[in-house]
Short mmCIF file of C-alpha atoms in Angstrom, two decimals:
data_model
loop_
_atom_site.label_atom_id
_atom_site.label_comp_id
_atom_site.label_asym_id
_atom_site.label_seq_id
_atom_site.Cartn_x
_atom_site.Cartn_y
_atom_site.Cartn_z
CA MET A 131 1.68 41.75 -26.35
CA ARG A 132 1.31 39.67 -29.73
CA PRO A 133 1.26 36.13 -29.77
CA ASP A 134 4.73 36.52 -30.97
CA SER A 135 6.00 39.22 -29.00
CA PRO A 136 9.09 37.51 -26.82
CA THR A 137 8.48 36.58 -23.42
CA PRO A 138 9.80 38.70 -20.55
CA VAL A 139 12.86 37.51 -18.97
CA GLY A 140 11.14 37.74 -15.51
CA ALA A 141 8.00 36.09 -16.66
CA ALA A 142 10.13 33.00 -18.11
CA SER A 143 12.04 32.38 -14.85
CA ALA A 144 8.93 32.46 -12.96
CA GLY A 145 7.69 29.82 -15.31
CA ALA A 146 10.94 27.95 -15.46
CA SER A 147 10.71 27.81 -11.15
CA ARG A 148 7.17 27.34 -10.88
CA ARG A 149 8.08 23.96 -12.96
CA PRO A 150 8.63 20.82 -10.76
CA SER A 151 12.38 19.76 -11.37
CA ARG A 152 13.52 16.27 -12.96
CA LEU A 153 13.83 15.17 -9.42
CA ARG A 154 10.91 16.08 -8.50
CA ARG A 155 8.90 15.15 -11.45
CA ALA A 156 11.22 10.94 -11.18
CA THR A 157 9.48 11.39 -7.22
CA ASP A 158 6.34 11.58 -8.01
CA ALA A 159 5.95 9.22 -10.47
CA LEU A 160 7.76 6.15 -8.56
CA LEU A 161 5.56 7.14 -5.61
CA TYR A 162 1.99 8.00 -7.19
CA SER A 163 2.05 5.40 -9.86
CA SER A 164 2.32 2.82 -7.14
CA THR A 165 5.77 1.52 -7.75
CA TRP A 166 6.99 2.53 -4.24
CA LEU A 167 4.40 0.47 -3.41
CA ALA A 168 4.46 -2.19 -5.39
CA LEU A 169 8.49 -2.50 -4.36
CA ALA A 170 7.22 -2.47 -0.65
CA ALA A 171 4.88 -5.59 -1.48
CA LEU A 172 7.74 -7.25 -3.33
CA GLY A 173 10.59 -6.76 -0.19
CA LEU A 174 8.12 -8.18 2.49
CA THR A 175 7.16 -10.93 0.73
CA TRP A 176 10.88 -11.15 0.01
CA ALA A 177 11.76 -10.36 4.08
CA THR A 178 9.34 -13.87 4.55
CA PHE A 179 11.68 -15.73 2.14
CA LEU A 180 14.57 -14.53 3.78
CA PHE A 181 12.70 -15.67 7.36
CA TRP A 182 12.87 -18.93 5.97
CA GLN A 183 16.19 -18.63 4.59
CA THR A 184 15.40 -19.46 1.30
CA ALA A 185 15.59 -17.36 -2.05
CA MET A 186 12.82 -16.00 -3.61
CA PRO A 187 12.40 -16.99 -6.82
CA TRP A 188 12.74 -13.76 -9.38
CA ARG A 189 9.52 -15.05 -11.41
CA LEU A 190 7.01 -15.30 -7.62
CA ALA A 191 8.65 -11.65 -7.23
CA LEU A 192 7.73 -10.10 -10.31
CA MET A 193 4.17 -11.72 -10.31
CA ILE A 194 3.61 -10.15 -7.08
CA PHE A 195 5.29 -6.55 -8.13
CA ALA A 196 2.92 -6.51 -10.82
CA ALA A 197 -0.01 -7.87 -9.52
CA THR A 198 0.06 -4.89 -6.98
CA LEU A 199 1.11 -2.76 -9.59
CA PHE A 200 -2.45 -3.32 -11.63
CA LEU A 201 -4.61 -3.67 -8.69
CA TYR A 202 -3.13 0.06 -7.07
CA ASN A 203 -3.11 1.47 -10.76
CA ILE A 204 -6.64 0.37 -11.65
CA ASP A 205 -8.15 1.45 -8.42
CA SER A 206 -6.93 4.91 -8.84
CA VAL A 207 -8.55 5.28 -12.23
CA LEU A 208 -11.95 4.06 -11.66
CA PRO A 209 -14.30 7.19 -12.94
CA TYR A 210 -16.03 7.84 -10.05
CA LYS A 211 -13.10 8.79 -8.22
CA PHE A 212 -12.87 11.87 -10.19
CA GLN A 213 -16.53 12.47 -10.18
CA GLN A 214 -16.21 12.81 -6.21
CA ARG A 215 -16.67 16.43 -4.16
CA LEU A 216 -12.85 16.31 -3.50
CA VAL A 217 -10.07 18.78 -2.53
CA LEU A 218 -7.50 17.55 -4.76
CA SER A 219 -3.82 17.23 -3.56
CA GLY A 220 -0.96 17.33 -5.02
CA ARG A 221 -0.85 12.77 -5.09
CA LYS A 222 -4.43 13.38 -6.67
CA ARG A 223 -3.75 16.32 -9.30
CA TRP A 224 -0.82 13.72 -10.56
CA MET A 225 -3.01 10.72 -10.93
CA LEU A 226 -5.95 12.55 -12.53
CA GLU A 227 -3.13 14.41 -15.04
CA HIS A 228 -1.92 11.12 -15.80
CA ARG A 229 -4.75 8.74 -15.92
CA ARG A 230 -3.69 7.15 -19.32
CA GLU A 231 -0.22 6.13 -18.48
CA LEU A 232 -1.54 4.44 -15.41
CA PHE A 233 -4.50 2.89 -17.14
CA ALA A 234 -1.39 1.82 -19.80
CA LEU A 235 0.66 0.63 -16.98
CA ALA A 236 -1.90 -1.12 -15.48
CA LEU A 237 -2.81 -3.30 -18.03
CA ALA A 238 0.76 -4.28 -18.87
CA ALA A 239 1.25 -4.95 -15.43
CA LEU A 240 -1.37 -7.45 -15.78
CA ALA A 241 -0.50 -8.96 -18.74
CA VAL A 242 3.10 -9.96 -16.65
CA ALA A 243 1.47 -10.73 -13.79
CA ALA A 244 -1.26 -12.55 -15.51
CA THR A 245 1.22 -14.76 -17.65
CA LEU A 246 3.46 -15.69 -14.99
CA PHE A 247 0.58 -17.06 -12.93
CA PHE A 248 0.00 -19.24 -16.01
CA LEU A 249 2.96 -20.06 -16.90
CA ASP A 250 4.15 -20.91 -13.25
CA GLY A 251 1.61 -23.52 -12.59
CA TRP A 252 -0.80 -21.26 -9.63
CA GLN A 253 -4.15 -22.52 -11.13
CA PRO A 254 -4.71 -25.46 -8.33
CA LEU A 255 -5.00 -21.77 -5.63
CA MET A 256 -7.18 -19.97 -8.35
CA LEU A 257 -9.84 -20.23 -5.74
CA PHE A 258 -7.31 -18.66 -3.01
CA LEU A 259 -5.69 -15.96 -4.82
CA GLY A 260 -8.99 -15.45 -6.61
CA HIS A 261 -10.34 -14.15 -3.32
CA LEU A 262 -7.96 -12.07 -3.15
CA ALA A 263 -7.92 -10.34 -6.19
CA ALA A 264 -11.60 -9.66 -5.46
CA ILE A 265 -11.13 -8.12 -2.28
CA SER A 266 -8.50 -6.14 -3.99
CA LEU A 267 -10.54 -5.08 -7.08
CA LEU A 268 -14.10 -4.39 -5.38
CA TYR A 269 -12.80 -2.47 -2.39
CA SER A 270 -13.50 0.59 -4.46
CA LEU A 271 -15.24 -0.60 -7.04
CA PRO A 272 -18.83 0.31 -7.01
CA LEU A 273 -20.95 -2.85 -5.79
CA ALA A 274 -24.73 -1.57 -5.15
CA ARG A 275 -26.61 1.00 -4.18
CA TRP A 276 -27.54 2.47 -1.05
CA ARG A 277 -29.04 6.03 -0.10
CA GLY A 278 -28.73 7.30 -3.47
CA ARG A 279 -24.60 6.08 -3.63
CA TRP A 280 -23.36 3.12 -5.28
CA ARG A 281 -21.14 1.61 -2.56
CA ALA A 282 -17.78 -0.08 -2.18
CA LEU A 283 -16.50 -2.45 0.17
CA ARG A 284 -14.51 -0.02 1.47
CA ASP A 285 -17.99 2.21 2.02
CA LEU A 286 -19.11 -0.08 4.73
CA PRO A 287 -18.36 1.12 8.47
CA LEU A 288 -14.81 1.27 9.47
CA LEU A 289 -13.72 -1.71 7.50
CA LYS A 290 -11.24 -0.22 5.20
CA VAL A 291 -7.95 -1.05 7.34
CA PHE A 292 -8.62 -4.60 8.01
CA LEU A 293 -9.42 -5.38 4.36
CA ILE A 294 -5.86 -3.64 3.25
CA ALA A 295 -4.17 -5.62 6.62
CA TYR A 296 -5.30 -9.05 5.59
CA VAL A 297 -4.68 -8.96 1.95
CA TRP A 298 -1.26 -7.67 2.43
CA ALA A 299 -0.88 -10.14 5.23
CA ALA A 300 -2.15 -13.22 3.26
CA VAL A 301 0.02 -11.96 -0.26
CA THR A 302 3.64 -11.27 1.74
CA VAL A 303 3.38 -14.79 3.85
CA TRP A 304 0.67 -17.35 2.88
CA ILE A 305 2.03 -16.96 -0.58
CA PRO A 306 5.48 -17.77 0.82
CA ALA A 307 3.93 -20.35 2.91
CA LEU A 308 2.83 -22.31 0.17
CA TYR A 309 5.41 -21.90 -2.59
CA LEU A 310 7.38 -23.36 0.55
CA GLY A 311 4.77 -26.21 1.31
CA LYS A 312 3.82 -25.23 4.60
CA ALA A 313 0.33 -25.28 6.18
CA LEU A 314 -1.32 -21.56 6.95
CA ALA A 315 -2.46 -23.25 9.99
CA ALA A 316 1.01 -24.01 11.08
CA PRO A 317 1.56 -21.93 14.61
CA LEU A 318 4.66 -20.31 12.67
CA VAL A 319 2.91 -19.17 9.88
CA VAL A 320 0.15 -18.14 12.26
CA VAL A 321 2.87 -16.01 14.07
CA LEU A 322 4.21 -14.77 11.04
CA PHE A 323 0.70 -14.03 9.58
CA ALA A 324 -0.58 -12.35 12.79
CA ARG A 325 2.43 -10.20 13.44
CA ARG A 326 2.08 -9.31 9.25
CA PHE A 327 -1.28 -8.22 9.59
CA PHE A 328 -1.22 -5.89 12.61
CA PHE A 329 1.96 -3.88 11.64
CA ILE A 330 0.20 -3.18 8.28
CA LEU A 331 -3.30 -2.31 10.21
CA ALA A 332 -1.19 0.18 12.11
CA LEU A 333 0.12 1.61 8.56
CA ALA A 334 -3.51 1.78 7.15
CA PHE A 335 -4.45 3.98 10.00
CA VAL A 336 -2.56 6.34 9.05
CA PHE A 337 -3.64 6.56 5.44
CA ASP A 338 -7.59 7.05 6.96
CA ILE A 339 -5.99 9.83 8.85
CA ARG A 340 -4.68 11.32 5.72
CA ASP A 341 -8.01 10.26 3.85
CA TYR A 342 -10.13 12.19 6.83
CA THR A 343 -11.48 14.94 4.98
CA LYS A 344 -12.14 12.99 1.88
CA ASP A 345 -14.14 10.09 3.73
CA ARG A 346 -15.92 12.40 5.70
CA LEU A 347 -17.22 14.30 1.83
CA THR A 348 -17.77 11.05 0.93
CA GLY A 349 -20.04 9.31 3.83
CA THR A 350 -16.85 6.49 4.37
CA LEU A 351 -17.69 5.53 7.85
CA THR A 352 -13.73 5.62 9.39
CA PHE A 353 -11.87 5.69 12.79
CA PRO A 354 -10.86 8.83 12.34
CA GLY A 355 -14.16 9.68 11.25
CA VAL A 356 -16.25 7.85 14.11
CA PHE A 357 -13.48 7.82 17.26
CA GLY A 358 -11.54 11.23 16.31
CA VAL A 359 -7.93 11.50 15.03
CA ARG A 360 -5.88 11.05 18.57
CA ALA A 361 -7.67 7.76 19.08
CA THR A 362 -7.40 6.37 15.77
CA LYS A 363 -3.29 7.17 16.55
CA LEU A 364 -3.54 5.53 20.36
CA VAL A 365 -5.37 2.18 18.18
CA ALA A 366 -2.92 2.48 15.79
CA LEU A 367 -0.10 2.44 18.15
CA ALA A 368 -1.90 -0.55 19.79
CA ALA A 369 -1.31 -2.58 16.57
CA LEU A 370 1.46 -1.89 16.53
CA ALA A 371 2.51 -3.10 20.09
CA VAL A 372 0.80 -6.18 18.86
CA ALA A 373 3.07 -6.87 16.33
CA SER A 374 5.65 -5.92 17.49
CA LEU A 375 5.11 -8.95 20.63
CA LEU A 376 4.32 -11.54 18.05
CA LEU A 377 7.76 -12.60 18.21
CA PRO A 378 8.91 -15.74 15.87
CA TRP A 379 10.24 -18.34 18.43
CA GLY A 380 13.47 -20.37 16.97
CA VAL A 381 15.49 -16.58 15.73
CA SER A 382 18.76 -15.14 16.82
CA ALA A 383 18.59 -12.41 18.87
CA ALA A 384 19.97 -10.23 16.26
CA HIS A 385 17.52 -11.14 14.37
CA LEU A 386 14.37 -10.73 16.74
CA LEU A 387 16.21 -7.19 16.99
CA ALA A 388 15.68 -6.84 13.51
CA LEU A 389 12.49 -7.83 13.49
CA THR A 390 11.69 -4.89 16.37
CA LEU A 391 13.46 -1.98 15.64
CA PRO A 392 11.36 -0.89 12.62
CA ALA A 393 8.50 -0.08 14.73
CA LEU A 394 10.32 3.12 16.62
CA PRO A 395 10.09 4.90 13.50
CA ALA A 396 6.55 3.40 13.10
CA ALA A 397 5.15 4.55 16.20
CA ALA A 398 6.61 8.25 14.93
CA VAL A 399 5.38 8.48 11.65
CA ILE A 400 1.63 7.16 13.36
CA TRP A 401 1.89 9.71 16.03
CA TYR A 402 2.73 12.80 13.50
CA ALA A 403 0.08 11.70 10.87
CA ASP A 404 -1.84 14.34 10.22
CA GLU A 405 -4.55 15.35 7.41
CA THR A 406 -2.20 18.32 6.56
CA ARG A 407 0.97 16.51 6.18
CA PRO A 408 2.51 16.93 2.88
CA ASP A 409 1.72 13.74 0.11
CA TYR A 410 5.27 12.85 0.48
CA TYR A 411 4.80 12.31 4.26
CA PHE A 412 2.34 9.68 3.73
CA ALA A 413 3.60 8.45 0.37
CA LEU A 414 7.28 7.87 0.69
CA LEU A 415 7.41 7.83 4.78
CA ALA A 416 4.64 5.86 5.55
CA ASP A 417 5.19 3.41 2.86
CA GLY A 418 8.96 3.48 2.94
CA ILE A 419 8.38 1.98 6.60
CA MET A 420 7.52 -1.36 4.95
CA LEU A 421 10.89 -1.11 3.03
CA LEU A 422 12.95 -0.03 6.12
CA GLN A 423 11.50 -3.46 7.91
CA VAL A 424 12.47 -5.61 4.58
CA LEU A 425 15.94 -3.77 5.23
CA ALA A 426 16.50 -4.62 8.93
CA VAL A 427 14.97 -8.36 7.86
CA TRP A 428 18.12 -8.55 5.33
CA LEU A 429 20.79 -7.15 7.29
CA ALA A 430 19.93 -9.19 10.03
CA ALA A 431 20.20 -12.59 7.40
CA LEU A 432 23.62 -11.09 6.11
CA TYR A 433 25.30 -10.22 8.86
CA TRP A 434 23.60 -12.62 11.74
CA GLY A 435 22.38 -15.70 9.96
#
């Protein structure tokens, strides 16, 4: 067929059917650009302010959203990640095809977060916030060469999930506490931090299950790789149970119910997690559990105070 020949109708229809719909493209962009994840970080921070019945300042909300967007997108475009021996999922393929856009989004988010950081006078907390940023950046950034390969913090055996849980709990509980002038060692702050830590830890195990084959190929020792997928699910459910039992005192029964109800769908997502699940299972459902927690707290605050 000559280059200028018309395309057969059947071939055109087949090509059109293979193209993602607008809704699919928009959903992919929302999930794989880490925008959905940044909204979850923003939402969990807002949930902490709701617990203390205080409005969340919009500039702080924007700073946390932008900082999360920067950290996850800069992580997703690291050059060494695309040199690994991996089976490309739809998510990874999308990221590979949109590396330039993700890098530009990361830089724009960094500019917004840095501007708000300095304008709003967070400099006295530079050391505290700096250690969270350092953990987040060095999580995937190669630090040292060991046995012929560059290693990052995530490559330390079994450490991945604990780093993730610590940073998320620190950002979504400690930052609101500091903004409101509450001591981090105060009993209620400790309970809220521990509850958020174990909640995020339970969900982080789900992503270790997703990355089971990839982590084995790259030599990263995670819970599924060491103890097996079933044992990892049981540990995740145990972490979720601990989070559900760490209930703060002095709140209404309705608020306590709102805090515990999201544990049920979270447990289902954990139990049915498998690396063969579609990308949306992890990006939409597992991350969406965090927003479900926010919705429950917001409804409790709205209707029951």
